[in-house]
mmCIF file of C-alpha atoms in Angstrom:
data_model
loop_
_atom_site.group_PDB
_atom_site.id
_atom_site.type_symbol
_atom_site.label_atom_id
_atom_site.label_comp_id
_atom_site.label_asym_id
_atom_site.label_seq_id
_atom_site.Cartn_x
_atom_site.Cartn_y
_atom_site.Cartn_z
ATOM 1 C CA UNK A 2 -16.266 24.555 2.870
ATOM 2 C CA UNK A 3 -15.443 21.402 4.740
ATOM 3 C CA UNK A 4 -13.336 19.096 2.663
ATOM 4 C CA UNK A 5 -14.743 16.223 1.271
ATOM 5 C CA UNK A 6 -12.333 13.977 2.133
ATOM 6 C CA UNK A 7 -12.726 14.825 5.894
ATOM 7 C CA UNK A 8 -16.702 13.752 5.865
ATOM 8 C CA UNK A 9 -15.571 10.690 4.427
ATOM 9 C CA UNK A 10 -13.223 10.102 8.524
ATOM 10 C CA UNK A 11 -16.582 12.156 10.218
ATOM 11 C CA UNK A 12 -17.739 7.952 8.424
ATOM 12 C CA UNK A 13 -15.411 6.234 10.337
ATOM 13 C CA UNK A 14 -13.259 5.814 7.349
ATOM 14 C CA UNK A 15 -9.641 7.005 7.018
ATOM 15 C CA UNK A 16 -8.170 8.803 4.179
ATOM 16 C CA UNK A 17 -4.876 7.282 3.204
ATOM 17 C CA UNK A 18 -2.805 8.776 -0.053
ATOM 18 C CA UNK A 19 -0.822 5.984 -2.051
ATOM 19 C CA UNK A 20 2.427 8.054 -3.201
ATOM 20 C CA UNK A 21 5.326 9.521 -1.549
ATOM 21 C CA UNK A 22 7.903 11.393 -3.016
ATOM 22 C CA UNK A 23 10.935 13.397 -1.702
ATOM 23 C CA UNK A 24 9.969 17.021 -2.510
ATOM 24 C CA UNK A 25 6.164 16.629 -2.023
ATOM 25 C CA UNK A 26 7.874 15.835 1.866
ATOM 26 C CA UNK A 27 10.240 18.316 1.721
ATOM 27 C CA UNK A 28 7.973 21.101 0.768
ATOM 28 C CA UNK A 29 4.815 20.370 2.914
ATOM 29 C CA UNK A 30 3.034 18.289 0.567
ATOM 30 C CA UNK A 31 2.341 15.468 2.914
ATOM 31 C CA UNK A 32 1.597 18.260 5.772
ATOM 32 C CA UNK A 33 -1.164 20.432 3.721
ATOM 33 C CA UNK A 34 -3.330 17.101 2.750
ATOM 34 C CA UNK A 35 -3.352 16.535 6.387
ATOM 35 C CA UNK A 36 -4.255 20.236 7.894
ATOM 36 C CA UNK A 37 -6.657 20.706 4.459
ATOM 37 C CA UNK A 38 -7.964 17.634 4.155
ATOM 38 C CA UNK A 39 -7.838 15.305 6.811
ATOM 39 C CA UNK A 40 -5.406 12.551 5.702
ATOM 40 C CA UNK A 41 -4.260 9.916 8.273
ATOM 41 C CA UNK A 42 -1.891 7.681 6.651
ATOM 42 C CA UNK A 43 0.150 7.624 3.827
ATOM 43 C CA UNK A 44 1.690 3.722 2.097
ATOM 44 C CA UNK A 45 4.413 3.035 0.025
ATOM 45 C CA UNK A 46 5.362 0.400 -2.166
ATOM 46 C CA UNK A 47 8.316 -1.138 -5.190
ATOM 47 C CA UNK A 48 6.216 0.820 -8.335
ATOM 48 C CA UNK A 49 6.076 4.285 -6.453
ATOM 49 C CA UNK A 50 9.454 4.029 -5.313
ATOM 50 C CA UNK A 51 10.342 3.052 -8.587
ATOM 51 C CA UNK A 52 9.052 6.412 -10.169
ATOM 52 C CA UNK A 53 10.593 8.587 -7.279
ATOM 53 C CA UNK A 54 13.585 8.002 -7.088
ATOM 54 C CA UNK A 55 14.607 6.527 -11.155
ATOM 55 C CA UNK A 56 13.248 10.426 -12.350
ATOM 56 C CA UNK A 57 14.250 13.637 -11.637
ATOM 57 C CA UNK A 58 16.861 14.439 -9.836
ATOM 58 C CA UNK A 59 15.418 15.325 -5.791
ATOM 59 C CA UNK A 60 17.519 11.985 -4.433
ATOM 60 C CA UNK A 61 20.734 12.899 -6.252
ATOM 61 C CA UNK A 62 21.976 14.686 -2.612
ATOM 62 C CA UNK A 63 20.728 11.449 -0.470
ATOM 63 C CA UNK A 64 22.899 9.376 -3.883
ATOM 64 C CA UNK A 65 25.451 11.553 -3.766
ATOM 65 C CA UNK A 66 26.758 11.301 -0.320
ATOM 66 C CA UNK A 67 26.168 7.964 -0.085
ATOM 67 C CA UNK A 68 27.320 6.869 -2.982
ATOM 68 C CA UNK A 69 30.606 6.884 -2.240
ATOM 69 C CA UNK A 70 30.909 3.891 -0.626
ATOM 70 C CA UNK A 71 32.052 0.785 -2.068
ATOM 71 C CA UNK A 72 30.445 -1.849 0.005
ATOM 72 C CA UNK A 73 26.576 0.389 -0.815
ATOM 73 C CA UNK A 74 24.066 -1.788 -2.947
ATOM 74 C CA UNK A 75 21.987 -0.438 -5.040
ATOM 75 C CA UNK A 76 19.877 -2.294 -2.477
ATOM 76 C CA UNK A 77 22.005 0.153 0.761
ATOM 77 C CA UNK A 78 20.873 3.399 -1.918
ATOM 78 C CA UNK A 79 17.425 3.017 -2.046
ATOM 79 C CA UNK A 80 16.563 1.529 0.733
ATOM 80 C CA UNK A 81 18.446 4.570 2.276
ATOM 81 C CA UNK A 82 17.279 6.821 0.174
ATOM 82 C CA UNK A 83 13.157 5.390 1.273
ATOM 83 C CA UNK A 84 13.523 5.224 4.824
ATOM 84 C CA UNK A 85 14.152 8.574 4.951
ATOM 85 C CA UNK A 86 10.786 9.421 3.284
ATOM 86 C CA UNK A 87 9.311 7.446 5.202
ATOM 87 C CA UNK A 88 11.084 8.435 8.678
ATOM 88 C CA UNK A 89 10.108 11.920 6.957
ATOM 89 C CA UNK A 90 5.805 10.950 6.089
ATOM 90 C CA UNK A 91 5.994 9.366 10.298
ATOM 91 C CA UNK A 92 6.603 12.670 12.072
ATOM 92 C CA UNK A 93 4.006 14.998 9.215
ATOM 93 C CA UNK A 94 1.993 12.325 10.871
ATOM 94 C CA UNK A 95 3.006 12.504 14.061
ATOM 95 C CA UNK A 96 0.171 14.852 15.732
ATOM 96 C CA UNK A 97 -2.091 12.506 14.179
ATOM 97 C CA UNK A 98 -1.306 9.508 15.837
ATOM 98 C CA UNK A 99 -0.879 11.151 18.974
ATOM 99 C CA UNK A 100 -3.987 12.594 18.420
ATOM 100 C CA UNK A 101 -5.849 8.940 17.616
ATOM 101 C CA UNK A 102 -3.981 7.835 20.746
ATOM 102 C CA UNK A 103 -2.140 4.976 17.443
ATOM 103 C CA UNK A 104 -5.131 4.746 16.381
ATOM 104 C CA UNK A 105 -4.938 6.546 13.498
ATOM 105 C CA UNK A 106 -1.670 7.928 11.726
ATOM 106 C CA UNK A 107 0.700 5.728 10.026
ATOM 107 C CA UNK A 108 3.659 4.809 6.696
ATOM 108 C CA UNK A 109 3.674 1.812 5.276
ATOM 109 C CA UNK A 110 7.125 0.569 4.125
ATOM 110 C CA UNK A 111 7.234 -3.218 2.286
ATOM 111 C CA UNK A 112 9.502 -5.505 2.259
ATOM 112 C CA UNK A 113 10.795 -7.462 -0.836
ATOM 113 C CA UNK A 114 8.332 -7.966 -2.895
ATOM 114 C CA UNK A 115 11.905 -11.104 -3.287
ATOM 115 C CA UNK A 116 10.700 -12.680 -0.262
ATOM 116 C CA UNK A 117 6.629 -13.304 -0.943
ATOM 117 C CA UNK A 118 7.445 -16.995 -0.734
ATOM 118 C CA UNK A 119 9.879 -17.521 2.570
ATOM 119 C CA UNK A 120 8.055 -16.822 6.079
ATOM 120 C CA UNK A 121 11.604 -16.549 7.970
ATOM 121 C CA UNK A 122 13.119 -14.362 5.805
ATOM 122 C CA UNK A 123 10.085 -12.022 5.647
ATOM 123 C CA UNK A 124 10.191 -11.739 9.564
ATOM 124 C CA UNK A 125 13.483 -10.795 9.396
ATOM 125 C CA UNK A 126 13.404 -7.711 7.204
ATOM 126 C CA UNK A 127 10.441 -6.847 8.783
ATOM 127 C CA UNK A 128 11.739 -6.123 11.779
ATOM 128 C CA UNK A 129 15.124 -4.824 10.767
ATOM 129 C CA UNK A 130 12.901 -2.142 9.059
ATOM 130 C CA UNK A 131 10.926 -1.390 11.797
ATOM 131 C CA UNK A 132 14.724 -0.847 13.782
ATOM 132 C CA UNK A 133 15.539 1.097 11.655
ATOM 133 C CA UNK A 134 12.352 3.042 11.178
ATOM 134 C CA UNK A 135 12.555 3.170 14.473
ATOM 135 C CA UNK A 136 9.341 5.473 14.596
ATOM 136 C CA UNK A 137 5.752 3.815 16.134
ATOM 137 C CA UNK A 138 4.096 4.861 13.210
ATOM 138 C CA UNK A 139 5.389 2.555 10.868
ATOM 139 C CA UNK A 140 3.696 -0.717 9.308
ATOM 140 C CA UNK A 141 5.074 -3.189 7.579
ATOM 141 C CA UNK A 142 3.604 -4.222 4.340
ATOM 142 C CA UNK A 143 3.568 -7.966 4.274
ATOM 143 C CA UNK A 144 2.644 -9.836 0.869
ATOM 144 C CA UNK A 145 -0.071 -12.165 1.421
ATOM 145 C CA UNK A 146 0.208 -15.434 0.810
ATOM 146 C CA UNK A 147 0.619 -18.177 2.726
ATOM 147 C CA UNK A 148 4.335 -17.435 4.666
ATOM 148 C CA UNK A 149 3.407 -13.885 4.464
ATOM 149 C CA UNK A 150 0.809 -15.359 6.791
ATOM 150 C CA UNK A 151 2.582 -17.171 9.173
ATOM 151 C CA UNK A 152 5.595 -14.398 8.822
ATOM 152 C CA UNK A 153 2.965 -12.084 10.035
ATOM 153 C CA UNK A 154 1.941 -13.778 13.336
ATOM 154 C CA UNK A 155 5.407 -14.405 14.676
ATOM 155 C CA UNK A 156 5.211 -10.022 13.303
ATOM 156 C CA UNK A 157 1.993 -9.278 15.694
ATOM 157 C CA UNK A 158 3.329 -11.213 18.690
ATOM 158 C CA UNK A 159 6.674 -9.577 18.745
ATOM 159 C CA UNK A 160 4.824 -6.315 18.543
ATOM 160 C CA UNK A 161 5.427 -5.147 15.308
ATOM 161 C CA UNK A 162 2.466 -3.039 13.100
ATOM 162 C CA UNK A 163 1.733 -4.574 9.894
ATOM 163 C CA UNK A 164 -0.130 -4.012 6.741
ATOM 164 C CA UNK A 165 -1.007 -7.306 5.085
ATOM 165 C CA UNK A 166 -1.707 -7.005 1.535
ATOM 166 C CA UNK A 167 -2.384 -8.369 -1.850
ATOM 167 C CA UNK A 168 -5.521 -9.707 -0.854
ATOM 168 C CA UNK A 169 -8.294 -10.162 -4.102
ATOM 169 C CA UNK A 170 -10.426 -12.984 -1.593
ATOM 170 C CA UNK A 171 -12.960 -12.983 0.453
ATOM 171 C CA UNK A 172 -11.232 -16.821 2.109
ATOM 172 C CA UNK A 173 -7.601 -15.060 2.152
ATOM 173 C CA UNK A 174 -8.732 -11.989 4.143
ATOM 174 C CA UNK A 175 -10.789 -14.144 6.784
ATOM 175 C CA UNK A 176 -6.989 -16.508 6.906
ATOM 176 C CA UNK A 177 -5.425 -12.891 7.935
ATOM 177 C CA UNK A 178 -7.826 -12.022 10.520
ATOM 178 C CA UNK A 179 -7.509 -15.327 12.186
ATOM 179 C CA UNK A 180 -3.672 -15.343 12.042
ATOM 180 C CA UNK A 181 -3.408 -11.900 13.358
ATOM 181 C CA UNK A 182 -5.934 -12.617 16.472
ATOM 182 C CA UNK A 183 -4.261 -15.418 17.385
ATOM 183 C CA UNK A 184 -0.539 -13.425 17.375
ATOM 184 C CA UNK A 185 -2.662 -11.163 19.899
ATOM 185 C CA UNK A 186 -3.623 -13.939 21.995
ATOM 186 C CA UNK A 187 0.086 -15.434 22.246
ATOM 187 C CA UNK A 188 1.401 -12.127 22.923
ATOM 188 C CA UNK A 189 -0.902 -11.584 25.555
ATOM 189 C CA UNK A 190 -0.267 -14.520 26.355
ATOM 190 C CA UNK A 191 2.901 -13.812 27.523
ATOM 191 C CA UNK A 192 1.390 -10.634 29.402
ATOM 192 C CA UNK A 193 2.954 -8.541 26.290
ATOM 193 C CA UNK A 194 0.616 -5.674 26.385
ATOM 194 C CA UNK A 195 -1.585 -5.233 23.305
ATOM 195 C CA UNK A 196 -3.074 -2.439 23.340
ATOM 196 C CA UNK A 197 -0.281 -0.577 20.850
ATOM 197 C CA UNK A 198 -0.272 -2.676 18.008
ATOM 198 C CA UNK A 199 -1.942 -1.896 14.558
ATOM 199 C CA UNK A 200 -2.922 -3.443 11.411
ATOM 200 C CA UNK A 201 -5.246 -3.129 7.750
ATOM 201 C CA UNK A 202 -5.472 -5.779 5.762
ATOM 202 C CA UNK A 203 -5.373 -4.367 2.050
ATOM 203 C CA UNK A 204 -7.688 -5.835 0.263
ATOM 204 C CA UNK A 205 -8.232 -4.898 -3.385
ATOM 205 C CA UNK A 206 -10.570 -3.833 -5.776
ATOM 206 C CA UNK A 207 -10.506 -2.175 -8.996
ATOM 207 C CA UNK A 208 -7.798 -5.132 -9.843
ATOM 208 C CA UNK A 209 -10.536 -7.730 -9.370
ATOM 209 C CA UNK A 210 -13.040 -5.462 -12.022
ATOM 210 C CA UNK A 211 -10.464 -5.206 -14.677
ATOM 211 C CA UNK A 212 -9.346 -9.302 -14.849
ATOM 212 C CA UNK A 213 -14.074 -10.060 -15.102
ATOM 213 C CA UNK A 214 -14.511 -7.458 -17.252
ATOM 214 C CA UNK A 215 -11.866 -8.786 -19.342
ATOM 215 C CA UNK A 216 -13.746 -11.865 -19.017
ATOM 216 C CA UNK A 217 -17.214 -10.959 -20.026
ATOM 217 C CA UNK A 218 -15.947 -8.463 -23.214
ATOM 218 C CA UNK A 219 -14.340 -11.661 -24.090
ATOM 219 C CA UNK A 220 -18.631 -13.396 -24.118
ATOM 220 C CA UNK A 221 -19.835 -10.831 -25.123
ATOM 221 C CA UNK A 222 -17.763 -10.003 -28.622
ATOM 222 C CA UNK A 223 -18.800 -13.347 -29.569
ATOM 223 C CA UNK A 224 -22.062 -13.219 -29.232
ATOM 224 C CA UNK A 225 -22.239 -14.781 -26.257
ATOM 225 C CA UNK A 226 -26.022 -17.194 -24.890
ATOM 226 C CA UNK A 227 -25.602 -15.452 -21.851
ATOM 227 C CA UNK A 228 -24.668 -12.170 -23.196
ATOM 228 C CA UNK A 229 -27.122 -9.758 -21.033
ATOM 229 C CA UNK A 230 -26.773 -11.460 -17.686
ATOM 230 C CA UNK A 231 -23.407 -11.005 -18.395
ATOM 231 C CA UNK A 232 -23.735 -7.577 -18.608
ATOM 232 C CA UNK A 233 -25.531 -6.872 -16.038
ATOM 233 C CA UNK A 234 -23.016 -7.510 -13.153
ATOM 234 C CA UNK A 235 -19.867 -6.134 -15.584
ATOM 235 C CA UNK A 236 -18.344 -3.511 -12.973
ATOM 236 C CA UNK A 237 -20.186 -5.063 -10.016
ATOM 237 C CA UNK A 238 -18.411 -7.832 -9.233
ATOM 238 C CA UNK A 239 -15.353 -6.400 -6.844
ATOM 239 C CA UNK A 240 -17.605 -3.828 -4.500
ATOM 240 C CA UNK A 241 -19.479 -7.094 -3.809
ATOM 241 C CA UNK A 242 -16.827 -8.993 -3.115
ATOM 242 C CA UNK A 243 -15.083 -6.275 -1.167
ATOM 243 C CA UNK A 244 -19.563 -6.008 0.267
ATOM 244 C CA UNK A 245 -18.580 -9.542 1.532
ATOM 245 C CA UNK A 246 -15.448 -9.099 3.227
ATOM 246 C CA UNK A 247 -17.135 -6.084 5.141
ATOM 247 C CA UNK A 248 -20.034 -8.075 5.785
ATOM 248 C CA UNK A 249 -17.645 -10.154 7.475
ATOM 249 C CA UNK A 250 -15.499 -8.671 10.039
ATOM 250 C CA UNK A 251 -18.582 -7.072 11.206
ATOM 251 C CA UNK A 252 -19.565 -9.780 12.509
ATOM 252 C CA UNK A 253 -15.951 -11.005 13.652
ATOM 253 C CA UNK A 254 -16.062 -7.637 16.304
ATOM 254 C CA UNK A 255 -19.299 -9.246 17.694
ATOM 255 C CA UNK A 256 -17.611 -12.361 18.183
ATOM 256 C CA UNK A 257 -16.370 -14.541 21.389
ATOM 257 C CA UNK A 258 -12.883 -14.562 20.001
ATOM 258 C CA UNK A 259 -12.776 -11.018 19.206
ATOM 259 C CA UNK A 260 -14.114 -9.526 22.751
ATOM 260 C CA UNK A 261 -12.077 -11.436 24.480
ATOM 261 C CA UNK A 262 -8.992 -9.487 23.038
ATOM 262 C CA UNK A 263 -11.104 -6.674 22.906
ATOM 263 C CA UNK A 264 -11.341 -6.317 26.252
ATOM 264 C CA UNK A 265 -7.307 -6.059 27.224
ATOM 265 C CA UNK A 266 -7.212 -3.084 24.297
ATOM 266 C CA UNK A 267 -6.691 -5.331 20.843
ATOM 267 C CA UNK A 268 -7.788 -2.896 18.201
ATOM 268 C CA UNK A 269 -9.596 -3.834 15.133
ATOM 269 C CA UNK A 270 -7.129 -5.115 11.455
ATOM 270 C CA UNK A 271 -8.791 -2.774 9.975
ATOM 271 C CA UNK A 272 -10.347 -3.276 5.865
ATOM 272 C CA UNK A 273 -7.859 -1.429 3.069
ATOM 273 C CA UNK A 274 -9.249 -0.407 0.892
ATOM 274 C CA UNK A 275 -6.756 -0.925 -2.281
ATOM 275 C CA UNK A 276 -6.404 -0.549 -6.079
ATOM 276 C CA UNK A 277 -9.609 1.891 -6.053
ATOM 277 C CA UNK A 278 -8.194 4.654 -9.273
ATOM 278 C CA UNK A 279 -10.702 2.842 -11.605
ATOM 279 C CA UNK A 280 -9.203 0.784 -15.116
ATOM 280 C CA UNK A 281 -12.193 1.142 -17.084
ATOM 281 C CA UNK A 282 -12.322 5.182 -18.509
ATOM 282 C CA UNK A 283 -16.265 3.798 -18.336
ATOM 283 C CA UNK A 284 -16.572 3.574 -14.940
ATOM 284 C CA UNK A 285 -17.222 6.683 -12.840
ATOM 285 C CA UNK A 286 -13.798 8.243 -11.425
ATOM 286 C CA UNK A 287 -14.565 7.931 -7.643
ATOM 287 C CA UNK A 288 -16.897 4.472 -8.073
ATOM 288 C CA UNK A 289 -14.398 2.087 -5.025
ATOM 289 C CA UNK A 290 -14.530 4.933 -3.132
ATOM 290 C CA UNK A 291 -18.439 6.418 -3.589
ATOM 291 C CA UNK A 292 -19.346 2.486 -3.192
ATOM 292 C CA UNK A 293 -17.050 1.395 -0.266
ATOM 293 C CA UNK A 294 -17.920 4.121 2.744
ATOM 294 C CA UNK A 295 -18.287 2.856 5.796
ATOM 295 C CA UNK A 296 -17.133 2.798 9.665
ATOM 296 C CA UNK A 297 -12.412 1.132 10.815
ATOM 297 C CA UNK A 298 -11.994 0.931 6.757
ATOM 298 C CA UNK A 299 -9.770 2.802 5.314
ATOM 299 C CA UNK A 300 -9.822 4.107 2.083
ATOM 300 C CA UNK A 301 -5.787 4.445 -0.173
ATOM 301 C CA UNK A 302 -5.967 6.448 -2.783
ATOM 302 C CA UNK A 303 -3.670 7.397 -5.619
ATOM 303 C CA UNK A 304 -3.453 11.248 -6.068
ATOM 304 C CA UNK A 305 -5.481 12.058 -9.261
ATOM 305 C CA UNK A 306 -8.810 9.504 -7.476
ATOM 306 C CA UNK A 307 -7.954 11.615 -3.980
ATOM 307 C CA UNK A 308 -8.609 15.112 -6.813
ATOM 308 C CA UNK A 309 -11.427 14.107 -8.354
ATOM 309 C CA UNK A 310 -12.802 12.946 -4.008
ATOM 310 C CA UNK A 311 -12.105 16.146 -3.116
ATOM 311 C CA UNK A 312 -13.676 17.455 -6.805
ATOM 312 C CA UNK A 313 -17.229 15.684 -6.404
ATOM 313 C CA UNK A 314 -17.529 11.903 -4.301
ATOM 314 C CA UNK A 315 -20.395 11.454 -2.441
ATOM 315 C CA UNK A 316 -20.235 10.040 0.640
ATOM 316 C CA UNK A 317 -22.848 7.936 2.507
ATOM 317 C CA UNK A 318 -23.397 4.729 4.462
ATOM 318 C CA UNK A 319 -22.792 2.370 1.270
ATOM 319 C CA UNK A 320 -20.407 -0.829 2.796
ATOM 320 C CA UNK A 321 -23.138 -1.517 4.208
ATOM 321 C CA UNK A 322 -26.354 -0.377 1.731
ATOM 322 C CA UNK A 323 -28.040 -4.041 -0.161
ATOM 323 C CA UNK A 324 -25.721 -7.232 1.261
ATOM 324 C CA UNK A 325 -27.613 -9.115 -0.881
ATOM 325 C CA UNK A 326 -27.342 -7.819 -4.004
ATOM 326 C CA UNK A 327 -23.837 -8.300 -3.681
ATOM 327 C CA UNK A 328 -24.520 -11.359 -2.574
ATOM 328 C CA UNK A 329 -26.437 -12.280 -5.754
ATOM 329 C CA UNK A 330 -24.248 -10.839 -7.878
ATOM 330 C CA UNK A 331 -20.988 -12.943 -6.557
ATOM 331 C CA UNK A 332 -24.205 -15.624 -7.157
ATOM 332 C CA UNK A 333 -25.626 -14.846 -11.063
ATOM 333 C CA UNK A 334 -21.039 -15.025 -11.503
ATOM 334 C CA UNK A 335 -20.113 -17.928 -10.207
ATOM 335 C CA UNK A 336 -23.043 -19.148 -12.333
ATOM 336 C CA UNK A 337 -22.110 -17.798 -15.661
ATOM 337 C CA UNK A 338 -18.699 -19.503 -15.514
ATOM 338 C CA UNK A 339 -16.676 -16.604 -13.867
ATOM 339 C CA UNK A 340 -14.657 -18.539 -11.517
ATOM 340 C CA UNK A 341 -13.288 -15.043 -9.322
ATOM 341 C CA UNK A 342 -11.202 -17.420 -6.948
ATOM 342 C CA UNK A 343 -8.895 -18.646 -9.537
ATOM 343 C CA UNK A 344 -9.024 -15.041 -10.819
ATOM 344 C CA UNK A 345 -8.180 -13.859 -7.295
ATOM 345 C CA UNK A 346 -5.028 -16.765 -7.048
ATOM 346 C CA UNK A 347 -3.701 -15.379 -9.998
ATOM 347 C CA UNK A 348 -4.236 -11.778 -9.108
ATOM 348 C CA UNK A 349 -1.595 -12.549 -6.147
ATOM 349 C CA UNK A 350 1.094 -14.221 -8.197
ATOM 350 C CA UNK A 351 0.910 -11.337 -10.631
ATOM 351 C CA UNK A 352 1.029 -8.388 -7.702
ATOM 352 C CA UNK A 353 4.494 -10.472 -6.083
ATOM 353 C CA UNK A 354 5.496 -9.953 -10.565
ATOM 354 C CA UNK A 355 4.729 -6.992 -10.938
ATOM 355 C CA UNK A 356 6.816 -5.603 -7.451
ATOM 356 C CA UNK A 357 9.110 -8.046 -8.056
ATOM 357 C CA UNK A 358 9.465 -6.582 -11.216
ATOM 358 C CA UNK A 359 9.148 -2.389 -10.261
ATOM 359 C CA UNK A 360 11.939 -3.543 -7.523
ATOM 360 C CA UNK A 361 14.601 -4.713 -10.424
ATOM 361 C CA UNK A 362 13.494 -1.691 -12.288
ATOM 362 C CA UNK A 363 13.621 0.508 -9.150
ATOM 363 C CA UNK A 364 17.742 -0.955 -8.542
ATOM 364 C CA UNK A 365 18.344 -0.464 -12.140
ATOM 365 C CA UNK A 366 17.807 3.462 -11.874
ATOM 366 C CA UNK A 367 19.197 3.614 -7.994
ATOM 367 C CA UNK A 368 22.541 1.848 -10.153
ATOM 368 C CA UNK A 369 22.438 4.373 -13.098
ATOM 369 C CA UNK A 370 21.946 7.440 -10.735
ATOM 370 C CA UNK A 371 24.954 6.429 -9.043
ATOM 371 C CA UNK A 372 27.305 5.599 -12.101
ATOM 372 C CA UNK A 373 26.052 8.838 -13.044
ATOM 373 C CA UNK A 374 26.381 10.677 -9.707
ATOM 374 C CA UNK A 375 29.894 9.212 -9.082
ATOM 375 C CA UNK A 376 30.752 9.862 -13.167
ATOM 376 C CA UNK A 377 30.226 13.700 -11.978
ATOM 377 C CA UNK A 378 31.770 13.304 -8.358
ATOM 378 C CA UNK A 379 35.364 11.789 -10.414
ATOM 379 C CA UNK A 380 35.575 14.433 -12.936
ATOM 380 C CA UNK A 381 35.085 17.467 -11.133
ATOM 381 C CA UNK A 382 38.385 15.762 -8.547
ATOM 382 C CA UNK A 383 40.179 15.799 -12.008
ATOM 383 C CA UNK A 384 39.025 19.297 -13.153
ATOM 384 C CA UNK A 385 41.968 21.521 -12.047
ATOM 385 C CA UNK A 386 41.162 24.814 -9.092
ATOM 386 C CA UNK A 387 38.952 27.198 -11.444
ATOM 387 C CA UNK A 388 41.441 29.696 -9.986
ATOM 388 C CA UNK A 389 44.582 27.348 -10.880
ATOM 389 C CA UNK A 390 46.631 28.105 -13.830
ATOM 390 C CA UNK A 391 45.551 25.873 -16.696
ATOM 391 C CA UNK A 392 48.982 24.279 -18.508
ATOM 392 C CA UNK A 393 48.891 24.809 -21.737
ATOM 393 C CA UNK A 394 48.415 21.822 -24.188
ATOM 394 C CA UNK A 395 51.766 19.817 -25.445
ATOM 395 C CA UNK A 396 53.323 21.277 -29.409
ATOM 396 C CA UNK A 397 53.071 18.341 -31.847
ATOM 397 C CA UNK A 398 55.646 16.740 -33.077
ATOM 398 C CA UNK A 399 56.236 17.500 -36.955
#
């Protein structure tokens, strides 16, 4: 029986895993998902690496090898291990990348969220990571801030694959799509090839409903006179928002500007649905996967959501269904005083803060690991050889 996850691929949607871990890679977990479920990509972020490196002993050997360098910072130690994981994932996905001629098979590694508002520093770090990993199926993750969008153009023109992340609104996505095309145009104008550059625009879903639903619930609890109308759109705003982004993407692909780039071999910047795990237990656990299936898109799934979809997910052309209904949902939200623009702006800032906090926790965990490992090494150095005679303790003076 064909895996439900493979049927997403048959519908034109790539499935990426929102998870990475040393033991998962070394035990063949990623290869198994590629072979059995048709997985075609992996994403990572500071939160994922904090969970992976900060707990257990899977990274101890790697830390032990690097921890003795006096000049090695916690950032250096983290990067050495993260790059190792990303290179291993890229190797597992290379067959996909080659089979699809570079259309898929990517693994993402994020620049520091501390650089989110510094375009020049983002470009510098992205290019450094690109060179350090040195695999054609890497995507460097850059946040979709104003500075991040500026960096996107420079990186695309330089031939770096970019996953532009933390997109929540149609306007933000449109700015990113325009910038991607501008980077391709500038590169083509220099006579450089554009047929091997790949990019995705990571559009977040469930976090929007979490914020909007919270506002709705507060008004329902206060017996708001518009309670019935508010309840009717609960849990529907995020999907409507994503559907309209996809509708705009389809219009873009038909535009003269894009067609001119496509004639030179350019690849579309696919929409990637991020934050697909449900946050309200009252909702079906595959809600944000089932409702957003369509060609030229990516869905990135945390392990729990991936397992749920494999078990009972549904595949159909849902992204193009009832677009007018999606417009009505957003129109109704505005009429009811639910400010989606304010919510999405706040979510970008919140996302950067959360990733920065995760980075701090990650580096703190790495420092603690180093202290422990160096302590163990020092104790091993100080201990006498196993077969050497032990010196008897001195007799205390009376």
